[in-house]
Amino acid sequence: MKKLLLFYILLFTISNVFSQTTTEYYFKFKIQDKSELKELTRIISIDKVKNYEVIAYANQEEFENFKKLGYTYELMQKETSKSYTMATSVSQMENWDRYPTYEVYRQMMINFQENYPTICKLDSIGTSIQNRQIYVLKISDNVLEDEAEPEFFYTSTMHGDETTGFILMLRLADSLLSSYETSAEIATMVNNIEIYINPNSNPDGTYRGGNSTVSGATRYNANNKDLNRDYPDPRIGANNPPQEQENQVMMNFAESRHFVMSANFHGGVEVMN
């Protein structure tokens, strides 16, 4: 009986700690001047701004720091899909009307290389905190060589719950590879550019609910950190805190290449930097 009681106490403690570490606040408030956003964006994750109303996300620590600023705020319910159709096999992704489980995602990336070995190479540039792979596909006509060609990098889903770009990057890879032999336009791109595609840079956030579903996906990584606000800030200088594991992986990869153009896909408000 004592062992059973101890088990339930331990289970409750683990559940309570987990719920605390995954707290995500979604809220809105008003500002007086848009110059306030410069300081606010260092504290919270701003989702959108319409006129002088701000909608934002924050984890527990960020939210406590935000409240110290004295703004009047209103907590909101984050809109989520009521149901998610998951693909449990690669064949179920043919119509692009499902989300892949983590294992299906892995197999899709492996299949790209195996089905198009002359123009596609798969690399894992590192792992997430929970040991999920951070994959990058290289698509080029001489894929095993470093040619004197411009290098383009496409990456998505730094926020784990922004999954539109995740699927679009998989579709981009599929389109480039499957159309190489039939489309002169795509062949020209592949023959003259080294294209790198990372469909998901925060797999722990996307698969927070487990490898079999994207239900429960969160913008944060396993440490409950917003990766979009974790990179070195040039306004602060060199003394930035250590980056999260996923960001360090991405930084190491970027420093090993010579990208001339890059696109980082998010979901929500349309922005191009």
C-alpha positions as semicolon CSV with decimal commas, in nm:
position;residue;x (nm);y (nm);z (nm)
1;M;0,000;0,000;0,000
2;K;0,284;0,237;0,088
3;K;0,452;0,163;-0,245
4;L;0,127;0,234;-0,430
5;L;0,079;0,563;-0,243
6;L;0,439;0,662;-0,320
7;F;0,378;0,585;-0,688
8;Y;0,073;0,814;-0,703
9;I;0,254;1,093;-0,522
10;L;0,545;1,064;-0,767
11;L;0,306;1,055;-1,064
12;F;0,123;1,365;-0,939
13;T;0,452;1,549;-0,883
14;I;0,579;1,468;-1,232
15;S;0,247;1,571;-1,387
16;N;0,243;1,895;-1,191
17;V;0,600;1,983;-1,284
18;F;0,532;1,904;-1,650
19;S;0,221;2,123;-1,655
20;Q;0,415;2,410;-1,500
21;T;0,704;2,387;-1,742
22;T;0,476;2,384;-2,046
23;T;0,256;2,681;-1,947
24;E;0,187;2,905;-2,245
25;Y;0,002;3,234;-2,212
26;Y;-0,183;3,389;-2,506
27;F;-0,308;3,740;-2,439
28;K;-0,380;4,085;-2,578
29;F;-0,319;4,436;-2,453
30;K;-0,297;4,792;-2,585
31;I;0,001;5,022;-2,622
32;Q;0,014;5,399;-2,646
33;D;0,292;5,421;-2,902
34;K;0,447;5,165;-3,136
35;S;0,792;5,257;-3,008
36;E;0,701;5,047;-2,702
37;L;0,729;4,734;-2,916
38;K;1,109;4,763;-2,924
39;E;1,130;4,680;-2,554
40;L;0,831;4,447;-2,545
41;T;0,969;4,216;-2,812
42;R;1,268;4,145;-2,588
43;I;1,035;4,017;-2,316
44;I;0,744;3,842;-2,491
45;S;0,670;3,686;-2,830
46;I;0,452;3,924;-3,029
47;D;0,211;3,743;-3,258
48;K;0,047;4,039;-3,431
49;V;-0,018;4,412;-3,395
50;K;-0,331;4,581;-3,527
51;N;-0,342;4,957;-3,477
52;Y;-0,243;4,974;-3,108
53;E;-0,363;4,633;-2,997
54;V;-0,095;4,368;-2,944
55;I;-0,152;3,992;-2,934
56;A;0,134;3,797;-2,782
57;Y;0,261;3,470;-2,636
58;A;0,470;3,418;-2,324
59;N;0,595;3,135;-2,108
60;Q;0,574;3,160;-1,729
61;E;0,894;3,360;-1,681
62;E;0,823;3,593;-1,972
63;F;0,467;3,653;-1,852
64;E;0,583;3,745;-1,502
65;N;0,831;3,997;-1,649
66;F;0,560;4,138;-1,873
67;K;0,320;4,191;-1,581
68;K;0,582;4,406;-1,406
69;L;0,543;4,662;-1,687
70;G;0,191;4,744;-1,567
71;Y;-0,007;4,684;-1,885
72;T;-0,375;4,591;-1,862
73;Y;-0,411;4,261;-2,044
74;E;-0,674;4,003;-2,135
75;L;-0,598;3,631;-2,149
76;M;-0,722;3,463;-2,466
77;Q;-0,795;3,108;-2,577
78;K;-0,554;2,999;-2,847
79;E;-0,736;2,870;-3,154
80;T;-0,653;2,507;-3,221
81;S;-0,783;2,252;-3,464
82;K;-1,037;2,016;-3,310
83;S;-0,895;1,716;-3,492
84;Y;-0,570;1,619;-3,659
85;T;-0,546;1,355;-3,927
86;M;-0,211;1,184;-3,895
87;A;-0,032;0,981;-4,162
88;T;0,101;0,656;-4,019
89;S;0,272;0,558;-4,346
90;V;0,452;0,749;-4,618
91;S;0,189;0,646;-4,874
92;Q;-0,075;0,829;-4,672
93;M;0,110;1,156;-4,737
94;E;0,056;1,136;-5,114
95;N;-0,239;1,378;-5,113
96;W;-0,075;1,615;-4,862
97;D;-0,392;1,621;-4,653
98;R;-0,239;1,485;-4,331
99;Y;0,037;1,555;-4,085
100;P;0,318;1,299;-4,069
101;T;0,398;1,124;-3,746
102;Y;0,760;1,179;-3,646
103;E;0,858;0,836;-3,781
104;V;0,677;0,904;-4,112
105;Y;0,858;1,238;-4,136
106;R;1,190;1,061;-4,085
107;Q;1,107;0,801;-4,347
108;M;1,000;1,068;-4,598
109;M;1,335;1,240;-4,563
110;I;1,521;0,910;-4,601
111;N;1,311;0,824;-4,906
112;F;1,397;1,152;-5,077
113;Q;1,763;1,056;-5,073
114;E;1,705;0,692;-5,164
115;N;1,469;0,774;-5,453
116;Y;1,681;1,058;-5,595
117;P;2,040;0,976;-5,496
118;T;2,202;1,173;-5,779
119;I;2,043;1,507;-5,681
120;C;1,952;1,466;-5,313
121;K;2,158;1,412;-4,998
122;L;2,016;1,385;-4,646
123;D;2,208;1,500;-4,339
124;S;2,122;1,524;-3,972
125;I;2,298;1,837;-3,854
126;G;2,225;1,756;-3,489
127;T;1,950;1,666;-3,250
128;S;1,694;1,843;-3,036
129;I;1,691;1,830;-2,657
130;Q;1,469;1,523;-2,670
131;N;1,702;1,363;-2,925
132;R;1,487;1,412;-3,236
133;Q;1,679;1,465;-3,558
134;I;1,723;1,810;-3,713
135;Y;1,735;1,718;-4,080
136;V;1,862;1,910;-4,381
137;L;1,821;1,799;-4,742
138;K;2,070;1,918;-5,001
139;I;1,933;1,929;-5,356
140;S;2,180;1,992;-5,638
141;D;2,291;1,836;-5,966
142;N;2,630;1,733;-5,825
143;V;2,498;1,675;-5,477
144;L;2,814;1,520;-5,328
145;E;3,033;1,813;-5,434
146;D;3,070;2,169;-5,305
147;E;3,037;2,359;-5,628
148;A;3,103;2,726;-5,696
149;E;2,730;2,798;-5,693
150;P;2,508;3,018;-5,475
151;E;2,369;2,839;-5,171
152;F;2,004;2,890;-5,067
153;F;1,866;2,775;-4,730
154;Y;1,500;2,717;-4,648
155;T;1,399;2,637;-4,289
156;S;1,069;2,621;-4,105
157;T;0,879;2,558;-3,783
158;M;1,112;2,728;-3,538
159;H;0,785;2,761;-3,350
160;G;0,672;2,402;-3,317
161;D;0,302;2,477;-3,357
162;E;0,348;2,668;-3,684
163;T;0,324;2,357;-3,898
164;T;0,219;2,505;-4,233
165;G;0,580;2,567;-4,331
166;F;0,674;2,217;-4,214
167;I;0,441;2,063;-4,473
168;L;0,528;2,319;-4,742
169;M;0,900;2,246;-4,708
170;L;0,832;1,875;-4,754
171;R;0,623;1,958;-5,059
172;L;0,895;2,188;-5,195
173;A;1,151;1,908;-5,170
174;D;0,912;1,662;-5,331
175;S;0,832;1,905;-5,613
176;L;1,195;1,985;-5,691
177;L;1,298;1,620;-5,691
178;S;1,002;1,469;-5,873
179;S;0,994;1,740;-6,143
180;Y;1,366;1,762;-6,210
181;E;1,349;1,540;-6,518
182;T;1,035;1,701;-6,664
183;S;1,056;2,071;-6,581
184;A;1,324;2,281;-6,750
185;E;1,268;2,560;-6,499
186;I;1,325;2,335;-6,197
187;A;1,622;2,168;-6,367
188;T;1,781;2,509;-6,419
189;M;1,744;2,590;-6,049
190;V;1,878;2,256;-5,930
191;N;2,168;2,268;-6,178
192;N;2,276;2,618;-6,081
193;I;2,194;2,651;-5,709
194;E;2,278;2,439;-5,407
195;I;1,941;2,422;-5,229
196;Y;1,922;2,324;-4,861
197;I;1,587;2,248;-4,694
198;N;1,521;2,204;-4,322
199;P;1,148;2,132;-4,280
200;N;1,143;2,147;-3,901
201;S;1,395;2,309;-3,669
202;N;1,189;2,252;-3,352
203;P;1,063;1,891;-3,368
204;D;1,022;1,874;-2,989
205;G;0,769;2,158;-3,005
206;T;0,580;2,003;-3,296
207;Y;0,566;1,660;-3,135
208;R;0,515;1,778;-2,778
209;G;0,216;1,543;-2,756
210;G;0,430;1,245;-2,864
211;N;0,574;1,115;-3,191
212;S;0,236;0,994;-3,316
213;T;0,055;1,330;-3,319
214;V;0,095;1,705;-3,365
215;S;-0,195;1,761;-3,126
216;G;-0,055;1,953;-2,832
217;A;0,217;2,119;-3,042
218;T;0,365;2,429;-2,882
219;R;0,575;2,716;-3,011
220;Y;0,841;2,646;-2,747
221;N;1,112;2,380;-2,737
222;A;1,145;2,114;-2,466
223;N;1,304;2,371;-2,232
224;N;0,997;2,594;-2,279
225;K;1,209;2,850;-2,466
226;D;1,103;3,051;-2,770
227;L;1,378;2,965;-3,019
228;N;1,295;3,270;-3,229
229;R;1,407;3,493;-2,942
230;D;1,706;3,285;-2,834
231;Y;1,958;3,371;-3,105
232;P;2,238;3,622;-3,030
233;D;2,108;3,977;-3,032
234;P;2,351;4,215;-3,211
235;R;2,201;4,505;-3,012
236;I;2,333;4,345;-2,692
237;G;2,675;4,248;-2,826
238;A;2,886;3,940;-2,777
239;N;2,779;3,867;-2,418
240;N;2,460;3,684;-2,503
241;P;2,354;3,387;-2,290
242;P;2,425;3,038;-2,428
243;Q;2,181;2,941;-2,702
244;E;1,936;2,652;-2,683
245;Q;2,061;2,325;-2,828
246;E;1,850;2,349;-3,145
247;N;1,973;2,701;-3,217
248;Q;2,335;2,608;-3,157
249;V;2,293;2,325;-3,408
250;M;2,153;2,570;-3,664
251;M;2,427;2,826;-3,596
252;N;2,700;2,566;-3,639
253;F;2,546;2,456;-3,966
254;A;2,510;2,811;-4,098
255;E;2,872;2,888;-4,012
256;S;2,984;2,581;-4,205
257;R;2,812;2,699;-4,525
258;H;2,813;3,015;-4,739
259;F;2,443;3,094;-4,780
260;V;2,364;3,393;-4,999
261;M;1,989;3,373;-4,941
262;S;1,771;3,220;-4,672
263;A;1,401;3,200;-4,585
264;N;1,267;3,115;-4,239
265;F;0,899;3,018;-4,254
266;H;0,655;3,098;-3,974
267;G;0,278;3,096;-3,943
268;G;0,048;3,390;-3,869
269;V;0,110;3,747;-3,983
270;E;0,281;3,784;-4,322
271;V;0,633;3,919;-4,269
272;M;0,949;3,913;-4,476
273;N;1,288;4,013;-4,332
